[in-house]
Amino acid sequence: MFDGSGFEGAGWLVVWPVLIPLLGAALAAAAWGRERTQATISIVVLGAQFISAAVLFDHVWSHGVVAMSMGGWPAPFGIALAADPFGAFLTVVGSLVALAVVAHSLGATDAEHRRAGFFPLILALMAGVAGAFLTSDIFNLYVWFEVTLISSFGLIVLGGRREQIDGAVKYAFLNLIATTLLLIAIGLLYGLTGTLNMADLSGAVAALPQDSTLETVGLLFLVSLGMKAALFPLYFWLPAAYHTPLPTVSAIFAALLTKVGVYALIRVFMVVFPDSAHLAREAMIWVAVATMVLGALGALAESDIRRFVSFTVVSGVGVMVGGLAIGTEAAFLGTIFYIVHSIIVSAALFIAAGMIASAGNATRIEDLAGLYKRAPYLSVAFLIVGLSLAGVPPLAGFWPKVYLVQAGLEAGSTILVVGILLSGFLTLLAVGRAFALIFWRAAPEDAPTPPAPEFGNLVKGSLGALAALTFLIGLYSAPVVKASTRAAADLLAPDAYIEAVLGAPRAVTASDDPVLGKEVTE
Amino acid sequence: MNSLILKTATPFLVGLTVLFSIYVLLRGHNVPGGGFIGGLIGASAFATYTINEGVAATRRAMVFHPVSIAGVGLFIAGLSGVASLLFGDAFMTGQWWFPSFAPDLKYLSTVVLFDIGVYLVVVGAIVAIIIGLEEST
C-alpha cells in the first residue's frame, strides 16, 4: 500500500506528517505526569514525522504533487491536503530542526516545565506547522494557524514568570488580531467566489472583476499574514515576546512560526492571486525592505541577547518576502533557500542564546564577557551560526542572498538589492559586536569567576548539529539549490498543483457510497 | 457553595446529566447532537459536582487526570480516521458495519468512534479548565 503506485497509498503519504505528531500529542497528553514517557514519545514521534516527511518529499520529487481529499469528498467541496515540492521541502526541514530542538530541551529544560505540558504542546505545534505546510484549503490553513497559536500560547507561559505573562499577553493579543483579520479576509474571499479550495480559488479569482474589492481582500491577506510573519510595521510583537519563554520554546517559535506566515503569504499570492491584488504586491517590496533593514538596525541596537536574536529573525523575514515581491523564478529560488537556511539558523541562534545566558548568568550583552575561555565550544558554534546569518561565504546564508541579489538586478529592483546588502552588512556588524562583547572581551578582573558551565551531550550536540548543518549546506549547497529550484519552478507554474488537488478525489459513485453501496451489493 | 437545595439535588443532577450527555453523543450524526455538544453537557455534570463537592472529589470521580482523558480522546479520534486505510479509502472516510443479525443498528462505524473521541477531548479539556480555575480561587 505504501509503494506509491495506487491512489490510496500515495495519497496517504501527505497525511502522515500531520497525523503522526497529532497522535503523538494525544499519546503524550494521555501520559500526563510521566515526563520520561512523554520525552520518549516526543523523540520517537518527531523522528517518525521527519521520516514520513522525507518519504513524502521523495515521492513528490519523482511523481509530482500528492493530494488527498479528506473523507473522499470530491474537491472542491472536501478539504484536501496536498504536497508540492515547496511544502514538502519545508516540512522535511521543519521536522528535522524540531527534532534537534526537542533533543536539546531534554538536556536543558527542567522537570518543572516538562510537568506543565511541554511535550504534548510541542507535538501539537508541529502538527499545526505540518498541517499549514500541506493543506490546500484556505480555511483549513486558518485552522492549522489556530492549532499552532493555541499550542504556542501554552508553550510561551511555561514557567509562569512575570515577564513571560507580559510577553504572552502581547503575543496572544496581536496574534488574535491577525487571526481575526485573516478570518475576515477568508470570509470576504468566500463571499466573492463561493469556494475555499486554493486550487479552485485560483481560477475563480482570475474570473472576478479586478476591482477595489479584490484589492482590499489582497491587502487584508498581506496585513494578516504579514503580522504573523512579523513584517514591518507589524513586527513589534515578536521582539516583545520571543525573549521571554524557555530558550527551546523560543528556538522552535523562531524557526517555524514566522516561516509558516511567510509560507502562507507565498502560497496565497502565488496560487490564489497569481495575477491579482496588485496594490498588495506593490506594497510588498517596500514592506520587505523596511523589515529587513529595521530588523537589522534593531539587532544592532539591542542589548538583551535574546531580543537581539529576535530582531535578526525579523530581518530574515524581510529578505524572504522581498523574493516574493520580485516574483521571478530566480527570486523564489533565493527565497526558498533562505527559508530553509533561516529555519536552521534561527533555531540554532536561540539555542545558543539560551546557553550563553545560562553560562554567563546574565541576559544583557553588556553584562556578559569572557565566555570564550569558559565555553570555547559554544563560542565557535555561535560564530559559525552568526556569520551564516549575516551571509558570510562559504556558509549557508551566503548563497540565497547571492541568488536574491542576482534576481533583484535582473528584475531591475535596485531597492531590494540595496536592502539585502545593507541589512546583511548591519547584521554582520551586530553579530560581530555581540561576539566581541560576549566572547572576546576579557572578564573584569574583580568579577567573581563562576564555575565553568556544564552542558550535557544532548545540549551541546543539538547546537553542534545545527551549526554543522548550516556549515555543510554552505560548502555543498547543490542539493538545496536543486530542491529550491524545483520548488520555485513549481510555484510559478501552479497548474500541476491545481490539477492534482482538483483531480485527486474520485467522483462518488454508487459503489463508493458507504450506505448505498452496501444496499447495491446486497 | 453552601446551598442545601443544590447539595441535595447534585447526585441526581450529575447522574442524569452524564446519562443525557451520552444520549446526545449517540443520537448525533443524523440528528442534532454528537461528540462536541455531548461532551459539553458531560463537562457541565462535572462542573456541578466540583461546585458542590470540591476539586479533590472531582479528581477522584474522574479516576484519570482530565488531560489524560482528553489525550486518549484525541488519539481515538485520530485513529478512527486511519481505519479507512485498511479499506483503501482516503483518510477520515467513514467506515460502516451493518451486522446481518441487526441490520438496523446504525452505530457501528468509525464516525461514532470519532464522536466518542471528541466527547472525551471536550470533557477532559473543560474539566481540566474548571479544576484549574477552581484551584486558583
XYZ file of C-alpha atoms in Angstrom:
659
model
C 0.000 0.000 0.000
C 2.957 2.325 0.527
C 4.710 1.687 -2.748
C 3.017 4.802 -4.048
C 1.621 3.053 -7.086
C -2.074 3.384 -6.354
C -4.044 6.485 -5.483
C -4.751 5.471 -1.904
C -1.201 4.601 -0.968
C 0.318 7.740 -2.460
C -2.400 9.988 -1.076
C -1.811 8.724 2.429
C 1.786 9.939 2.255
C 0.588 13.516 2.667
C -1.461 12.615 5.745
C 1.280 11.075 7.904
C 3.462 14.164 8.559
C 0.355 15.864 10.003
C -1.294 12.879 11.668
C 1.794 11.392 13.364
C 2.538 14.433 15.567
C -1.187 14.852 16.261
C -1.478 11.264 17.509
C 1.830 11.773 19.330
C 0.455 14.852 21.089
C -2.573 12.769 22.107
C -0.350 9.994 23.491
C 1.873 12.482 25.299
C -1.205 14.128 26.845
C -2.528 10.710 27.850
C 0.799 10.102 29.628
C 0.254 13.282 31.670
C 2.609 13.481 34.626
C 5.070 10.872 33.332
C 7.776 13.069 31.877
C 10.146 10.306 30.852
C 7.458 8.551 28.846
C 6.451 11.849 27.265
C 10.059 12.591 26.337
C 10.458 9.193 24.687
C 7.171 9.613 22.831
C 8.244 13.060 21.597
C 11.577 11.934 20.215
C 10.086 8.854 18.531
C 7.173 10.844 17.098
C 9.318 13.682 15.766
C 11.696 11.139 14.240
C 8.732 9.427 12.594
C 7.429 12.774 11.371
C 10.802 13.539 9.815
C 10.929 10.142 8.106
C 7.359 10.460 6.820
C 8.107 13.964 5.524
C 11.265 12.714 3.807
C 9.340 9.852 2.170
C 6.688 12.343 1.066
C 9.296 14.691 -0.373
C 10.969 11.835 -2.218
C 7.647 10.768 -3.704
C 6.703 14.328 -4.681
C 10.129 14.736 -6.266
C 9.743 11.734 -8.546
C 5.954 11.556 -9.068
C 4.737 15.137 -8.759
C 2.157 16.669 -6.443
C 0.486 14.317 -3.972
C -3.038 15.230 -2.890
C -5.744 13.576 -0.864
C -9.245 14.757 -0.161
C -10.295 14.032 3.423
C -13.117 11.564 3.732
C -13.083 11.058 -0.026
C -15.368 14.068 -0.523
C -14.786 15.324 -4.047
C -12.888 18.592 -4.496
C -13.600 21.436 -4.238
C -16.115 20.530 -1.534
C -13.885 18.321 0.580
C -10.818 19.533 2.415
C -7.728 18.380 0.555
C -4.191 18.025 1.801
C -1.641 18.464 -0.962
C 2.145 18.435 -1.075
C 4.122 20.141 -3.805
C 7.944 20.275 -3.670
C 7.788 23.594 -1.781
C 5.501 22.431 1.039
C 7.122 19.005 1.309
C 10.632 20.500 1.434
C 9.713 22.856 4.270
C 8.023 20.017 6.170
C 11.225 17.964 5.966
C 13.453 20.795 7.191
C 10.964 21.894 9.850
C 10.589 18.446 11.373
C 14.365 17.889 11.340
C 15.008 21.134 13.192
C 12.165 20.402 15.631
C 13.814 17.069 16.392
C 17.108 18.831 17.157
C 15.402 21.438 19.345
C 13.445 18.851 21.356
C 16.615 16.792 21.794
C 18.217 19.963 23.126
C 15.314 20.520 25.506
C 15.809 17.076 27.085
C 19.096 18.325 28.482
C 18.148 21.951 29.026
C 14.541 22.075 30.251
C 13.962 21.438 33.927
C 11.377 18.990 35.183
C 9.009 21.665 36.445
C 8.367 22.936 32.931
C 8.000 19.475 31.483
C 5.283 18.705 34.002
C 3.322 21.665 32.712
C 2.811 20.013 29.336
C 5.858 20.925 27.301
C 5.895 17.761 25.193
C 2.203 17.492 24.191
C 2.218 21.182 23.282
C 5.380 20.910 21.155
C 3.905 17.951 19.283
C 0.586 19.734 18.739
C 2.558 22.734 17.455
C 4.388 20.503 14.979
C 1.093 19.018 13.786
C -0.146 22.549 13.188
C 3.006 23.569 11.329
C 2.944 20.495 9.077
C -0.781 20.963 8.510
C -0.240 24.563 7.410
C 2.555 23.482 5.052
C 0.467 20.719 3.492
C -3.114 21.942 3.333
C -4.637 23.189 0.122
C -7.789 24.584 1.681
C -7.605 28.191 2.786
C -9.993 27.803 5.695
C -8.123 24.696 6.773
C -4.974 26.843 6.691
C -6.658 29.156 9.178
C -7.498 26.148 11.368
C -3.860 25.000 11.400
C -2.837 28.542 12.289
C -5.178 28.277 15.255
C -3.659 24.914 16.251
C -0.158 26.403 16.266
C -1.436 29.511 18.029
C -3.188 27.633 20.841
C -0.219 25.370 21.473
C 2.144 28.341 21.339
C 0.040 30.156 23.968
C 0.571 27.161 26.228
C 4.278 26.982 25.469
C 5.031 30.668 25.926
C 3.796 30.792 29.536
C 5.582 27.593 30.681
C 7.447 28.693 33.774
C 4.948 31.399 34.684
C 7.411 34.235 35.393
C 6.050 37.770 35.446
C 7.807 38.940 32.247
C 6.590 35.793 30.486
C 2.970 36.680 31.203
C 3.725 40.177 29.929
C 5.228 38.820 26.698
C 2.481 36.243 26.321
C -0.274 38.857 26.566
C 1.306 40.927 23.777
C 1.889 37.833 21.686
C -1.611 36.469 22.207
C -3.390 39.766 21.678
C -1.627 40.710 18.442
C -1.798 37.204 17.023
C -5.500 37.022 17.771
C -5.996 40.300 15.887
C -4.010 38.876 12.963
C -6.034 35.670 13.011
C -9.296 37.610 13.091
C -8.193 39.721 10.123
C -7.224 36.522 8.301
C -10.656 35.068 9.007
C -12.313 38.240 7.690
C -10.175 38.079 4.535
C -11.086 34.419 4.009
C -14.751 35.234 4.606
C -14.671 38.020 2.002
C -12.912 35.751 -0.461
C -15.516 33.050 0.111
C -18.256 35.615 -0.365
C -16.731 36.661 -3.688
C -16.022 33.217 -5.098
C -18.037 30.648 -3.139
C -15.110 28.306 -2.675
C -12.313 27.758 -0.152
C -10.144 25.277 -2.003
C -6.996 27.148 -3.013
C -6.695 25.370 -6.348
C -10.314 26.174 -7.125
C -9.857 29.744 -5.892
C -7.054 30.240 -8.400
C -9.421 30.097 -11.358
C -12.339 31.701 -9.516
C -10.318 34.776 -8.516
C -8.929 35.214 -12.030
C -12.515 35.278 -13.359
C -13.555 38.033 -10.948
C -13.553 41.697 -11.964
C -10.201 43.137 -10.849
C -11.770 45.886 -8.796
C -11.201 47.549 -5.453
C -12.957 44.751 -3.554
C -10.384 42.233 -4.693
C -7.572 44.673 -3.944
C -8.946 45.073 -0.421
C -9.030 41.321 0.101
C -5.437 41.065 -1.153
C -4.315 43.811 1.232
C -6.146 42.122 4.111
C -4.239 38.909 3.410
C -0.970 40.872 3.295
C -1.725 42.574 6.617
C -2.950 39.491 8.475
C -0.328 37.056 7.209
C 2.330 39.785 7.380
C 1.504 40.234 11.060
C 2.022 36.511 11.606
C 5.241 36.549 9.613
C 6.437 39.648 11.539
C 6.626 42.131 8.659
C 7.107 45.895 9.033
C 5.246 47.716 10.582
C 3.560 44.892 12.478
C 6.616 43.011 13.718
C 6.911 44.654 17.141
C 5.146 41.815 18.927
C 7.964 39.414 18.091
C 10.891 41.063 19.917
C 8.466 41.858 22.737
C 7.576 38.204 23.267
C 10.236 35.836 21.947
C 12.835 36.571 24.624
C 10.574 35.534 27.498
C 9.778 31.798 27.128
C 12.164 28.880 27.670
C 15.100 29.061 25.211
C 13.993 25.878 23.464
C 10.478 27.237 23.053
C 11.713 30.474 21.503
C 14.010 28.404 19.273
C 11.101 26.444 17.843
C 8.927 29.573 17.555
C 11.621 31.493 15.697
C 12.466 28.553 13.466
C 8.924 27.745 12.395
C 6.132 30.165 13.296
C 7.234 33.177 11.256
C 8.092 30.820 8.377
C 4.555 29.462 8.425
C 3.405 33.051 7.938
C 5.845 33.576 5.045
C 4.836 30.235 3.537
C 1.158 31.211 3.693
C 1.929 34.582 2.071
C 3.734 32.839 -0.786
C 1.023 30.202 -1.177
C -1.815 32.724 -1.156
C -0.155 35.177 -3.521
C 1.144 32.518 -5.921
C -1.861 30.187 -6.082
C -4.879 32.345 -5.190
C -3.769 35.755 -6.501
C -1.219 34.978 -9.217
C -2.363 37.911 -11.353
C -4.444 39.931 -8.910
C -4.004 42.042 -5.781
C -1.629 44.471 -7.461
C -1.747 47.004 -4.625
C -0.605 44.395 -2.130
C 2.226 43.358 -4.433
C 3.394 46.943 -4.886
C 3.344 47.499 -1.144
C 5.172 44.244 -0.512
C 8.608 45.254 -1.762
C 8.692 48.390 0.421
C 7.411 46.492 3.422
C 10.021 43.781 2.867
C 12.939 46.186 2.541
C 11.803 48.178 5.596
C 11.538 44.917 7.563
C 14.999 43.673 6.684
C 16.750 46.984 7.361
C 14.845 47.911 10.532
C 15.219 44.361 11.870
C 18.982 44.527 11.380
C 19.128 48.013 12.960
C 17.106 46.713 15.903
C 19.545 43.833 16.320
C 22.435 46.281 16.290
C 20.853 48.454 18.970
C 19.609 45.690 21.239
C 21.359 44.817 24.478
C 19.373 41.752 25.568
C 20.875 38.684 23.908
C 17.550 37.032 23.055
C 15.936 40.257 21.885
C 18.980 40.708 19.643
C 18.309 37.285 18.113
C 14.592 38.142 17.771
C 15.423 41.195 15.662
C 17.647 39.140 13.354
C 14.674 36.795 12.805
C 12.555 39.814 11.814
C 15.258 40.957 9.402
C 15.289 37.499 7.775
C 11.533 37.631 7.212
C 12.059 40.791 5.184
C 14.574 39.024 2.933
C 12.152 36.142 2.259
C 9.213 38.398 1.451
C 11.498 40.520 -0.759
C 11.906 37.483 -3.007
C 8.132 37.008 -3.142
C 7.690 40.669 -4.102
C 10.063 40.262 -7.079
C 8.297 37.050 -8.019
C 10.667 35.686 -10.653
C 11.886 32.110 -10.619
C 15.394 33.164 -9.547
C 13.898 35.198 -6.704
C 11.862 32.231 -5.473
C 14.948 30.055 -5.623
C 16.634 32.524 -3.280
C 13.562 32.859 -1.056
C 13.037 29.125 -0.594
C 16.731 28.545 0.061
C 16.640 31.428 2.538
C 13.610 29.974 4.363
C 15.427 26.658 4.777
C 18.595 28.423 5.920
C 16.637 30.629 8.299
C 14.759 27.710 9.900
C 18.097 26.119 10.823
C 19.895 29.290 11.870
C 17.063 30.844 13.920
C 16.725 27.660 15.967
C 20.497 27.441 16.475
C 20.792 31.102 17.490
C 18.051 30.890 20.116
C 19.532 27.673 21.498
C 22.943 29.361 21.642
C 21.427 32.459 23.269
C 19.877 30.287 25.971
C 23.222 28.567 26.589
C 25.027 31.934 26.696
C 22.538 33.247 29.236
C 22.959 30.213 31.467
C 26.758 30.093 31.059
C 27.246 33.790 31.770
C 24.382 34.032 34.244
C 23.170 37.230 32.568
C 20.988 38.188 29.607
C 22.375 41.644 28.780
C 25.175 41.656 26.227
C 26.941 44.355 28.291
C 26.972 42.123 31.366
C 28.451 39.140 29.560
C 32.178 38.862 28.999
C 34.996 36.398 28.628
C 32.850 33.449 27.635
C 35.399 32.330 25.045
C 37.674 30.966 27.747
C 34.904 29.311 29.682
C 32.865 27.875 26.805
C 35.016 27.556 23.673
C 32.615 25.056 22.103
C 29.704 27.470 22.438
C 31.704 30.391 21.036
C 32.740 28.503 17.895
C 29.157 27.334 17.284
C 27.817 30.852 17.850
C 30.373 32.316 15.468
C 29.524 29.843 12.673
C 25.785 30.363 13.086
C 26.102 34.136 13.426
C 28.284 34.505 10.338
C 25.931 32.246 8.395
C 23.066 34.516 9.453
C 24.938 37.583 8.215
C 25.615 35.826 4.906
C 29.370 35.408 5.033
C 30.728 32.943 2.466
C 31.102 29.980 2.444
C 28.302 29.463 4.992
C 24.714 28.629 4.068
C 23.399 32.179 4.486
C 25.587 33.439 1.673
C 24.042 31.537 -1.256
C 20.377 32.557 -1.007
C 21.439 36.198 -0.765
C 23.547 35.788 -3.913
C 20.537 34.408 -5.756
C 18.250 37.119 -4.401
C 20.654 39.938 -5.300
C 21.068 38.457 -8.764
C 17.291 38.180 -9.146
C 16.907 41.758 -7.939
C 19.418 43.018 -10.515
C 17.755 41.035 -13.303
C 14.348 42.393 -12.350
C 15.748 45.909 -12.078
C 14.766 46.183 -8.429
C 17.576 48.312 -7.002
C 15.685 48.789 -3.767
C 15.746 45.041 -2.991
C 19.456 44.751 -3.824
C 20.327 47.719 -1.631
C 18.094 46.417 1.154
C 19.636 42.934 1.167
C 23.201 44.207 1.053
C 22.578 46.864 3.692
C 20.761 44.506 6.039
C 23.498 41.890 5.559
C 26.137 44.463 6.455
C 24.200 45.642 9.521
C 23.629 42.060 10.635
C 27.339 41.344 10.307
C 28.066 44.393 12.479
C 25.501 43.257 15.047
C 26.838 39.679 15.152
C 30.425 40.948 15.364
C 29.519 43.298 18.190
C 27.730 40.535 20.106
C 30.601 38.092 19.574
C 33.268 40.610 20.583
C 31.427 41.681 23.720
C 30.216 38.273 24.883
C 33.136 36.059 23.984
C 36.283 38.033 23.215
C 36.138 40.763 25.800
C 38.098 39.754 28.892
C 36.014 39.385 32.014
C 36.642 42.153 34.544
C 39.425 41.278 36.972
C 37.457 41.841 40.132
C 34.405 39.894 38.981
C 33.904 36.592 40.752
C 34.585 33.733 38.330
C 31.554 31.483 38.188
C 32.264 27.796 37.692
C 32.676 26.688 34.084
C 29.273 25.890 32.572
C 28.469 22.228 32.255
C 26.337 21.340 29.267
C 25.132 17.813 28.630
C 25.893 15.982 25.424
C 22.369 16.499 24.069
C 22.537 20.224 24.734
C 25.899 20.601 23.014
C 25.214 18.027 20.312
C 21.969 19.590 19.076
C 23.594 23.020 18.746
C 26.628 21.425 17.099
C 24.420 19.525 14.657
C 22.568 22.688 13.600
C 25.821 24.655 13.245
C 27.354 21.808 11.251
C 24.256 21.690 9.051
C 24.462 25.373 8.113
C 28.228 24.960 7.553
C 27.810 21.903 5.334
C 24.956 23.402 3.327
C 27.292 26.325 2.647
C 30.064 24.074 1.388
C 27.824 21.715 -0.530
C 24.767 23.707 -1.468
C 23.903 21.792 -4.645
C 21.107 19.589 -3.162
C 19.369 22.546 -1.510
C 19.744 24.642 -4.679
C 18.308 21.797 -6.728
C 15.355 21.311 -4.387
C 14.713 25.065 -4.186
C 14.921 25.434 -7.970
C 12.352 22.701 -8.446
C 10.098 24.138 -5.737
C 10.371 27.616 -7.287
C 9.598 26.342 -10.787
C 6.511 24.517 -9.499
C 5.360 27.633 -7.641
C 5.455 29.688 -10.822
C 3.572 27.025 -12.760
C 0.835 26.093 -10.294
C -1.127 24.145 -12.924
C 0.196 20.781 -11.737
C -0.741 21.648 -8.160
C -4.212 22.800 -9.163
C -4.772 19.753 -11.315
C -3.601 17.375 -8.582
C -5.797 18.988 -5.943
C -8.918 19.198 -8.061
C -8.373 15.859 -9.737
C -7.292 13.800 -6.747
C -10.613 12.659 -5.390
C -12.727 10.389 -7.491
C -16.342 11.313 -8.011
C -18.558 9.484 -5.567
C -20.241 6.620 -7.340
C -22.902 4.332 -6.004
C -20.390 1.599 -5.215
C -18.245 4.104 -3.296
C -21.096 5.371 -1.183
C -20.959 3.753 2.225
C -24.695 3.260 2.646
C -25.921 2.962 -0.915
C -23.018 0.719 -1.864
C -23.919 -1.818 0.774
C -27.501 -1.968 -0.456
C -26.376 -2.307 -4.047
C -24.019 -5.171 -3.326
C -26.516 -6.935 -1.097
C -21.002 26.619 47.798
C -23.491 26.254 50.622
C -26.899 25.578 49.208
C -28.977 22.822 50.704
C -31.163 22.579 47.614
C -28.218 22.212 45.233
C -26.438 19.800 47.577
C -29.483 17.556 47.779
C -30.091 17.662 44.062
C -26.472 17.175 42.956
C -26.336 13.343 42.995
C -29.459 13.148 40.845
C -28.453 16.018 38.601
C -24.956 14.672 37.956
C -26.154 11.158 37.143
C -28.924 12.398 34.875
C -26.662 14.894 33.098
C -24.000 12.290 32.361
C -26.667 9.911 31.065
C -28.178 12.657 28.924
C -24.747 13.615 27.549
C -24.221 10.022 26.373
C -27.678 10.045 24.799
C -26.844 13.288 22.942
C -23.479 11.833 21.893
C -25.073 8.734 20.360
C -28.033 10.408 18.690
C -25.632 12.691 16.781
C -24.580 12.336 13.151
C -28.058 12.092 11.678
C -29.962 14.299 14.125
C -28.662 17.238 16.173
C -26.149 16.094 18.767
C -22.759 14.484 18.643
C -19.447 14.430 20.448
C -18.873 18.123 20.969
C -22.241 19.064 22.410
C -22.425 15.784 24.325
C -19.003 16.487 25.788
C -20.092 19.959 26.908
C -23.131 18.503 28.648
C -20.931 15.846 30.278
C -18.480 18.506 31.427
C -21.330 20.510 32.943
C -22.146 17.471 35.100
C -18.593 17.501 36.457
C -18.815 21.269 36.898
C -21.893 20.844 39.115
C -20.075 18.147 41.031
C -16.981 20.343 41.502
C -19.014 23.284 42.790
C -20.605 21.082 45.454
C -18.002 18.529 46.393
C -14.743 20.321 45.645
C -11.802 19.679 43.357
C -10.435 16.650 45.181
C -13.732 14.795 44.896
C -13.925 15.553 41.158
C -10.402 14.254 40.636
C -11.394 11.023 42.397
C -14.609 10.791 40.405
C -12.765 11.139 37.086
C -10.222 8.438 38.093
C -7.738 9.616 35.444
C -6.190 13.060 35.041
C -8.531 15.144 32.857
C -5.730 15.953 30.386
C -5.048 12.208 30.041
C -8.706 11.687 29.193
C -8.512 14.422 26.560
C -5.354 12.816 25.156
C -6.970 9.410 24.898
C -9.960 11.037 23.196
C -7.760 12.794 20.638
C -5.961 9.534 19.977
C -9.236 7.652 19.415
C -10.483 10.400 17.086
C -7.255 10.332 15.115
C -7.211 6.552 14.847
C -10.838 6.477 13.674
C -9.641 8.347 10.581
C -6.888 5.830 9.934
C -9.314 2.884 9.879
C -10.192 3.747 6.288
C -6.603 2.878 5.288
C -7.468 -0.798 5.756
C -10.286 -0.458 3.244
C -8.285 1.522 0.673
C -10.196 4.749 1.208
C -8.989 8.301 1.821
C -8.156 9.500 5.343
C -11.247 10.081 7.510
C -13.605 8.227 5.176
C -16.363 6.821 7.382
C -16.406 3.021 7.594
C -19.719 1.396 8.476
C -20.566 -2.090 9.621
C -24.079 -3.415 9.266
C -24.142 -6.783 11.032
C -26.512 -9.246 9.444
C -28.164 -10.078 12.776
C -29.076 -6.437 13.438
C -29.175 -4.510 10.163
C -30.894 -1.535 11.811
C -28.007 -0.904 14.202
C -26.572 2.350 12.904
C -23.825 2.881 15.449
C -21.073 0.512 14.373
C -18.937 2.956 12.443
C -15.706 4.909 12.648
C -17.845 8.043 12.632
C -19.256 7.174 16.059
C -15.730 6.312 17.209
C -14.642 9.792 16.119
C -17.530 11.338 18.029
C -16.610 9.379 21.156
C -13.058 10.703 20.822
C -14.336 14.275 20.508
C -16.581 13.694 23.539
C -13.586 12.629 25.640
C -11.460 15.567 24.397
C -14.178 18.068 25.327
C -14.927 16.521 28.733
C -11.231 16.237 29.589
C -10.278 19.717 28.428
C -13.232 21.528 30.022
C -12.862 19.683 33.342
C -9.129 20.478 33.348
C -10.012 24.164 32.891
C -12.727 24.022 35.587
C -10.331 22.375 38.045
C -7.629 24.914 37.209
C -9.991 27.834 37.779
C -11.463 26.336 40.946
C -7.999 25.714 42.419
C -6.794 29.242 41.681
C -9.629 30.917 43.619
